[in-house]
């Protein structure tokens, strides 16, 4: 399936909200129908985060059907998972959300003996995850990203020929935002990614939860709020690809995916992703198994399949996402492996900040600020 085919879909490569990747081959030893119970695994993953053919291949090889559903923010994943009764086996939270799920007792501790490909994760990932106690015991890295912004080179240069295009001032300077409003500004609809960027732009601690700092962020948004077309955490991908947005705050890999879709569409949309000079957030999306999972054996099989070097590279190449899987590196396209937006030098990654888990009180406080920012146009 080509990326281009996805262009007209709302947000996910899957035409229906829930898709069953059916088994084509059930395996060499077929059980009589009466005794055969379909093996399944239920997955809840980010939108635009899978190559469907890789799941089909899994089903062909194992006879396990994959029931697949998507979300586009950690908040959405948390709401669904904490409520209980979600019936998913595998969910894919970002690392700080893994901490929340561990605290809530929702995750199965990973038995790494069940994963043949357990050594495939690059050492720098585990080093960074050490900052979050327990996360490496309860999850396995799938993909990673930086949070920054991307712009449509032609539209932005036309409107702001002298702007500093490496700076978050492209968004946060009201003069710039005003000039770009006519070609479309999108911002992720999640405080955990956007607040840290705003705090860094103001020269403050990206993890600050101090009232006075949060008030400054709210103030910062007040002047640019009228120029923001949409707060949304997945639509920006296609909006950038088809020219409906010219500036967006989002995840690195999504912009590379957008770039590739734009290229497939052949309308001359040129997108540049920027790791802002004021600072960036590094995020790891982690495969986890819910303690309530009914299909744990199948979940282990799928996780092992997804972190196999070749399979993982196939997904990373398809999406143009950064993989944390060192066994996948040899299979990556040269263009993506050599792109410093996707694979920045280690010293750049080292400087990136990680979002730290917050207390519930802090989460509420930040969400309140976020609603003030996003609701008041
Ligand atoms: C996939 C978005 C996943 C990024 N479209 C979240 N870290």
Coordinates of C-alpha atoms and ligand atoms in Angstrom, one line a residue:
X1 CA 0.0 0.0 0.0
X2 CA 1.3 3.4 -0.9
X3 CA 1.4 6.3 1.5
X4 CA -0.4 8.3 -1.2
X5 CA -3.5 6.1 -0.8
X6 CA -3.8 7.4 2.8
X7 CA -4.0 11.1 1.8
X8 CA -7.7 11.2 1.7
X9 CA -8.3 9.3 4.8
X10 CA -9.1 11.3 8.0
X11 CA -6.1 10.3 10.0
X12 CA -5.3 6.7 10.0
X13 CA -4.1 4.3 7.3
X14 CA -6.9 2.0 8.3
X15 CA -10.2 2.8 6.6
X16 CA -12.3 1.6 9.6
X17 CA -11.8 2.5 13.2
X18 CA -11.2 -1.1 14.0
X19 CA -9.8 -3.5 11.5
X20 CA -9.2 -7.1 11.7
X21 CA -6.2 -8.2 9.8
X22 CA -7.4 -11.6 8.8
X23 CA -5.3 -14.6 8.6
X24 CA -4.6 -15.9 5.1
X25 CA -2.8 -19.0 6.2
X26 CA -3.7 -20.6 9.4
X27 CA -0.6 -22.7 9.7
X28 CA 0.6 -26.1 8.6
X29 CA -1.5 -28.1 11.1
X30 CA -5.1 -27.0 10.7
X31 CA -7.3 -27.9 13.5
X32 CA -10.8 -29.2 12.8
X33 CA -13.1 -26.1 12.6
X34 CA -15.1 -27.3 15.6
X35 CA -12.1 -27.1 17.9
X36 CA -10.3 -24.2 16.4
X37 CA -10.6 -21.0 18.4
X38 CA -9.2 -18.0 16.5
X39 CA -6.1 -16.6 18.1
X40 CA -6.2 -12.8 18.4
X41 CA -4.2 -9.9 19.8
X42 CA -5.8 -6.5 20.4
X43 CA -3.6 -3.5 19.8
X44 CA -4.2 0.2 20.6
X45 CA -1.6 2.3 18.9
X46 CA -1.0 5.8 17.7
X47 CA -2.6 6.8 14.4
X48 CA -0.2 6.7 11.4
X49 CA 2.1 4.5 13.2
X50 CA 2.1 1.1 11.4
X51 CA 2.6 -0.5 8.1
X52 CA -0.5 -2.7 7.6
X53 CA 1.4 -5.2 5.5
X54 CA 3.7 -6.0 8.5
X55 CA 0.6 -7.0 10.6
X56 CA -0.7 -9.1 7.7
X57 CA 2.7 -10.8 7.5
X58 CA 2.5 -11.5 11.2
X59 CA -1.0 -13.1 10.8
X60 CA 0.2 -15.2 7.9
X61 CA 3.2 -16.5 9.9
X62 CA 1.5 -17.1 13.2
X63 CA -2.2 -17.5 12.5
X64 CA -2.9 -14.7 15.0
X65 CA -5.4 -12.1 14.0
X66 CA -4.6 -8.5 14.9
X67 CA -7.4 -6.3 16.0
X68 CA -6.1 -2.8 15.7
X69 CA -7.4 0.6 16.9
X70 CA -5.8 4.0 17.1
X71 CA -5.5 7.1 19.3
X72 CA -3.6 10.4 18.9
X73 CA -2.6 11.5 22.3
X74 CA -1.4 10.1 25.6
X75 CA -4.4 11.6 27.3
X76 CA -6.7 9.6 25.1
X77 CA -4.8 6.4 25.8
X78 CA -4.8 7.1 29.5
X79 CA -8.5 7.8 29.7
X80 CA -9.3 4.6 27.9
X81 CA -6.8 2.4 29.8
X82 CA -7.4 3.8 33.3
X83 CA -11.1 3.4 33.0
X84 CA -10.5 -0.4 32.7
X85 CA -12.4 -2.9 30.5
X86 CA -10.6 -1.7 27.4
X87 CA -9.9 -5.3 26.3
X88 CA -6.6 -4.3 24.6
X89 CA -3.6 -6.5 25.0
X90 CA -0.9 -4.2 23.7
X91 CA -1.0 -0.4 24.2
X92 CA 1.7 2.0 23.1
X93 CA 2.2 4.9 25.5
X94 CA 5.0 7.4 25.4
X95 CA 7.6 6.8 28.2
X96 CA 6.2 9.2 30.8
X97 CA 2.7 7.7 30.3
X98 CA 4.2 4.2 30.9
X99 CA 5.1 5.6 34.4
X100 CA 1.5 6.6 35.0
X101 CA 0.3 3.2 33.9
X102 CA 2.8 1.4 36.1
X103 CA 1.7 3.5 39.1
X104 CA -1.9 2.6 38.4
X105 CA -1.0 -1.1 38.3
X106 CA -2.2 -1.5 34.7
X107 CA 0.9 -3.0 33.1
X108 CA 2.4 -6.5 33.0
X109 CA 6.1 -6.6 33.8
X110 CA 7.8 -7.7 30.6
X111 CA 9.4 -11.2 30.7
X112 CA 12.3 -10.5 28.4
X113 CA 13.0 -14.2 28.1
X114 CA 9.9 -14.4 26.0
X115 CA 11.4 -11.9 23.5
X116 CA 14.1 -13.3 21.2
X117 CA 14.8 -9.8 19.9
X118 CA 15.2 -8.3 23.4
X119 CA 18.7 -7.0 22.7
X120 CA 17.8 -5.0 19.6
X121 CA 17.1 -1.7 21.4
X122 CA 19.9 0.8 21.0
X123 CA 21.8 1.5 24.3
X124 CA 21.1 5.3 24.1
X125 CA 17.4 4.5 24.6
X126 CA 17.8 2.5 27.7
X127 CA 20.2 5.2 29.0
X128 CA 17.6 7.9 28.6
X129 CA 14.8 5.7 30.0
X130 CA 16.8 5.3 33.2
X131 CA 15.4 8.7 34.2
X132 CA 12.0 7.0 34.5
X133 CA 12.1 4.2 37.1
X134 CA 10.6 0.9 36.0
X135 CA 9.9 2.0 32.4
X136 CA 12.5 -0.4 31.0
X137 CA 11.0 -3.3 33.0
X138 CA 7.5 -2.7 31.8
X139 CA 7.9 -1.7 28.1
X140 CA 9.9 -2.1 25.0
X141 CA 10.8 0.8 22.7
X142 CA 8.9 0.9 19.3
X143 CA 9.7 4.3 17.7
X144 CA 11.1 7.6 18.9
X145 CA 10.8 11.2 18.0
X146 CA 11.7 14.7 18.8
X147 CA 9.1 17.4 19.2
X148 CA 9.6 20.5 17.1
X149 CA 8.0 22.2 14.2
X150 CA 7.9 22.0 10.4
X151 CA 7.1 24.6 7.8
X152 CA 6.1 24.8 4.2
X153 CA 9.3 26.3 2.7
X154 CA 7.6 28.2 -0.1
X155 CA 4.6 29.6 1.8
X156 CA 6.7 30.7 4.8
X157 CA 9.6 32.2 2.8
X158 CA 7.1 34.2 0.7
X159 CA 5.4 35.7 3.8
X160 CA 8.5 36.0 6.1
X161 CA 11.6 36.1 4.0
X162 CA 13.8 37.3 6.9
X163 CA 12.4 35.2 9.7
X164 CA 14.7 33.0 11.8
X165 CA 13.4 29.6 10.6
X166 CA 15.2 27.6 13.3
X167 CA 13.4 29.4 16.1
X168 CA 10.1 28.8 17.8
X169 CA 9.6 32.5 17.3
X170 CA 8.0 31.5 14.0
X171 CA 5.0 30.6 16.1
X172 CA 5.4 32.5 19.3
X173 CA 6.3 35.9 17.9
X174 CA 2.8 37.4 17.2
X175 CA 4.0 39.3 14.1
X176 CA 5.1 36.0 12.6
X177 CA 2.0 34.1 13.6
X178 CA -0.1 36.9 12.2
X179 CA 1.8 36.7 8.9
X180 CA 1.4 32.9 8.7
X181 CA -2.3 32.7 9.7
X182 CA -3.3 32.9 6.1
X183 CA -1.5 29.7 5.2
X184 CA -2.5 27.7 8.3
X185 CA -1.0 27.1 11.7
X186 CA -1.6 23.8 13.5
X187 CA -0.5 23.0 17.0
X188 CA -0.5 19.5 18.8
X189 CA -3.5 19.3 21.1
X190 CA -1.5 18.1 24.1
X191 CA 0.0 20.1 26.9
X192 CA 2.7 17.5 27.6
X193 CA 4.5 18.4 24.4
X194 CA 3.5 22.0 23.8
X195 CA 3.9 23.5 27.3
X196 CA 7.6 22.3 27.5
X197 CA 8.4 24.0 24.1
X198 CA 6.7 27.2 25.2
X199 CA 8.6 27.1 28.6
X200 CA 11.9 26.6 26.8
X201 CA 11.1 29.5 24.4
X202 CA 10.7 31.7 27.5
X203 CA 14.0 30.4 28.9
X204 CA 12.2 28.4 31.6
X205 CA 12.5 24.8 32.9
X206 CA 10.5 22.7 30.4
X207 CA 9.2 20.6 33.2
X208 CA 8.1 23.5 35.4
X209 CA 4.7 23.3 37.1
X210 CA 5.1 26.6 38.9
X211 CA 2.0 28.8 38.7
X212 CA 4.0 31.9 37.7
X213 CA 5.7 30.0 34.8
X214 CA 2.4 28.5 33.6
X215 CA 0.8 31.9 33.7
X216 CA 3.6 33.2 31.4
X217 CA 2.9 30.4 28.9
X218 CA -0.8 31.2 29.0
X219 CA 0.1 34.9 28.3
X220 CA 2.4 33.9 25.5
X221 CA -0.5 32.1 23.7
X222 CA -3.0 34.9 24.3
X223 CA -1.4 37.0 21.6
X224 CA -1.0 34.2 19.0
X225 CA -4.2 32.3 19.7
X226 CA -6.3 34.1 17.1
X227 CA -3.8 33.0 14.4
X228 CA -3.9 29.3 15.2
X229 CA -6.2 27.4 12.8
X230 CA -6.3 24.2 14.8
X231 CA -5.1 22.4 17.9
X232 CA -5.1 18.7 16.8
X233 CA -2.6 15.9 17.3
X234 CA -2.9 14.0 14.0
X235 CA -4.6 16.1 11.3
X236 CA -1.5 18.2 10.9
X237 CA 0.2 15.4 9.1
X238 CA -2.1 15.4 6.0
X239 CA -2.6 19.2 6.4
X240 CA 1.1 19.8 5.9
X241 CA 1.3 17.2 3.1
X242 CA -1.5 18.7 1.1
X243 CA -0.7 22.4 1.8
X244 CA -3.6 23.2 4.2
X245 CA -1.0 24.0 6.9
X246 CA 2.2 25.9 6.5
X247 CA 3.5 25.7 10.1
X248 CA 2.8 23.0 12.7
X249 CA 4.1 22.0 16.1
X250 CA 4.4 18.2 16.0
X251 CA 6.5 15.0 16.1
X252 CA 9.5 14.7 13.9
X253 CA 8.5 11.4 12.2
X254 CA 5.0 12.7 11.4
X255 CA 6.6 15.5 9.4
X256 CA 8.8 13.1 7.5
X257 CA 5.8 11.0 6.8
X258 CA 4.0 14.2 5.6
X259 CA 7.1 15.1 3.5
X260 CA 6.9 11.6 1.8
X261 CA 3.2 11.9 1.2
X262 CA 3.7 15.4 -0.3
X263 CA 6.3 13.9 -2.6
X264 CA 3.9 11.1 -3.6
X265 CA 1.2 13.6 -4.3
X266 CA 3.6 15.5 -6.6
X267 CA 2.2 19.0 -5.9
X268 CA 5.5 20.5 -5.1
X269 CA 4.9 20.9 -1.4
X270 CA 8.3 21.1 0.3
X271 CA 8.4 20.6 4.1
X272 CA 11.3 21.3 6.4
X273 CA 11.4 19.9 9.9
X274 CA 13.2 21.8 12.6
X275 CA 14.6 20.8 16.0
X276 CA 14.1 24.3 17.5
X277 CA 17.2 26.1 18.6
X278 CA 15.5 26.9 21.9
X279 CA 15.3 23.2 22.8
X280 CA 13.3 20.1 22.0
X281 CA 11.7 17.2 23.7
X282 CA 12.7 13.6 23.0
X283 CA 10.0 11.0 23.3
X284 CA 10.0 7.2 23.2
X285 CA 6.8 5.3 22.3
X286 CA 6.8 2.0 24.2
X287 CA 5.1 -1.4 23.5
X288 CA 3.4 -2.5 26.7
X289 CA 1.1 -5.4 27.7
X290 CA -1.8 -4.6 30.0
X291 CA -2.1 -6.7 33.1
X292 CA -5.7 -7.3 32.2
X293 CA -4.7 -8.7 28.7
X294 CA -6.5 -11.9 27.7
X295 CA -4.0 -12.8 25.0
X296 CA -0.6 -12.4 26.7
X297 CA 1.2 -15.1 24.8
X298 CA 0.0 -13.6 21.5
X299 CA 1.0 -10.1 22.7
X300 CA 4.6 -11.3 23.3
X301 CA 4.7 -12.9 19.9
X302 CA 3.6 -9.6 18.2
X303 CA 6.0 -7.5 20.3
X304 CA 8.8 -9.8 19.3
X305 CA 7.8 -9.6 15.7
X306 CA 7.6 -5.8 15.8
X307 CA 11.1 -5.4 17.3
X308 CA 12.7 -7.8 14.9
X309 CA 15.2 -5.6 13.0
X310 CA 13.9 -6.2 9.5
X311 CA 10.2 -5.8 10.4
X312 CA 10.9 -2.7 12.5
X313 CA 12.9 -1.2 9.7
X314 CA 10.1 -1.9 7.3
X315 CA 7.7 0.1 9.5
X316 CA 10.2 2.9 10.1
X317 CA 10.9 3.2 6.3
X318 CA 7.3 3.2 5.5
X319 CA 6.4 6.0 8.0
X320 CA 9.8 7.7 7.8
X321 CA 10.0 7.5 11.6
X322 CA 13.1 7.2 13.8
X323 CA 13.6 3.7 15.1
X324 CA 15.2 3.0 18.5
X325 CA 16.1 -0.5 17.2
X326 CA 19.7 -1.0 16.3
X327 CA 19.1 -4.2 14.5
X328 CA 16.9 -2.2 12.1
X329 CA 19.6 0.3 11.2
X330 CA 21.1 -1.8 8.4
X331 CA 17.8 -2.0 6.7
X332 CA 16.9 1.7 6.8
X333 CA 16.9 3.7 3.6
X334 CA 20.1 5.6 3.3
X335 CA 18.2 8.9 3.0
X336 CA 16.5 8.5 6.4
X337 CA 19.5 7.1 8.2
X338 CA 21.6 10.1 7.1
X339 CA 18.9 12.7 7.9
X340 CA 19.9 14.7 11.0
X341 CA 16.3 15.6 11.7
X342 CA 15.4 11.9 12.1
X343 CA 18.7 10.7 13.5
X344 CA 20.5 13.7 15.1
X345 CA 24.0 13.4 16.3
X346 CA 24.2 12.0 19.9
X347 CA 25.2 15.4 21.4
X348 CA 22.0 16.9 20.0
X349 CA 19.8 14.1 21.4
X350 CA 21.6 14.4 24.7
X351 CA 20.6 18.1 24.9
X352 CA 16.9 17.2 24.2
X353 CA 14.7 17.3 27.3
X354 CA 12.5 14.5 28.5
X355 CA 9.0 15.1 29.8
X356 CA 8.9 14.0 33.5
X357 CA 5.8 12.3 35.0
X358 CA 3.8 14.7 37.1
X359 CA 1.6 14.3 40.2
X360 CA -2.2 14.1 39.5
X361 CA -2.5 17.6 41.0
X362 CA 0.1 19.0 38.6
X363 CA -1.6 17.2 35.7
X364 CA -4.9 18.8 36.6
X365 CA -3.4 22.2 37.0
X366 CA -1.6 22.0 33.6
X367 CA -4.7 20.7 31.8
X368 CA -6.7 23.6 33.2
X369 CA -4.2 26.0 31.7
X370 CA -4.2 24.1 28.5
X371 CA -8.0 24.4 28.2
X372 CA -7.7 28.1 28.8
X373 CA -5.2 28.3 26.0
X374 CA -7.0 26.2 23.5
X375 CA -10.7 27.1 24.1
X376 CA -10.4 30.9 24.1
X377 CA -10.0 32.2 20.7
Ligands
LIG1 C1 2.3 8.9 15.4 C2 2.6 9.8 16.5 C3 3.3 9.2 17.6 C4 4.2 10.2 18.3 N1 1.6 9.5 14.4 C5 4.0 10.3 19.8 N2 5.2 10.3 20.4

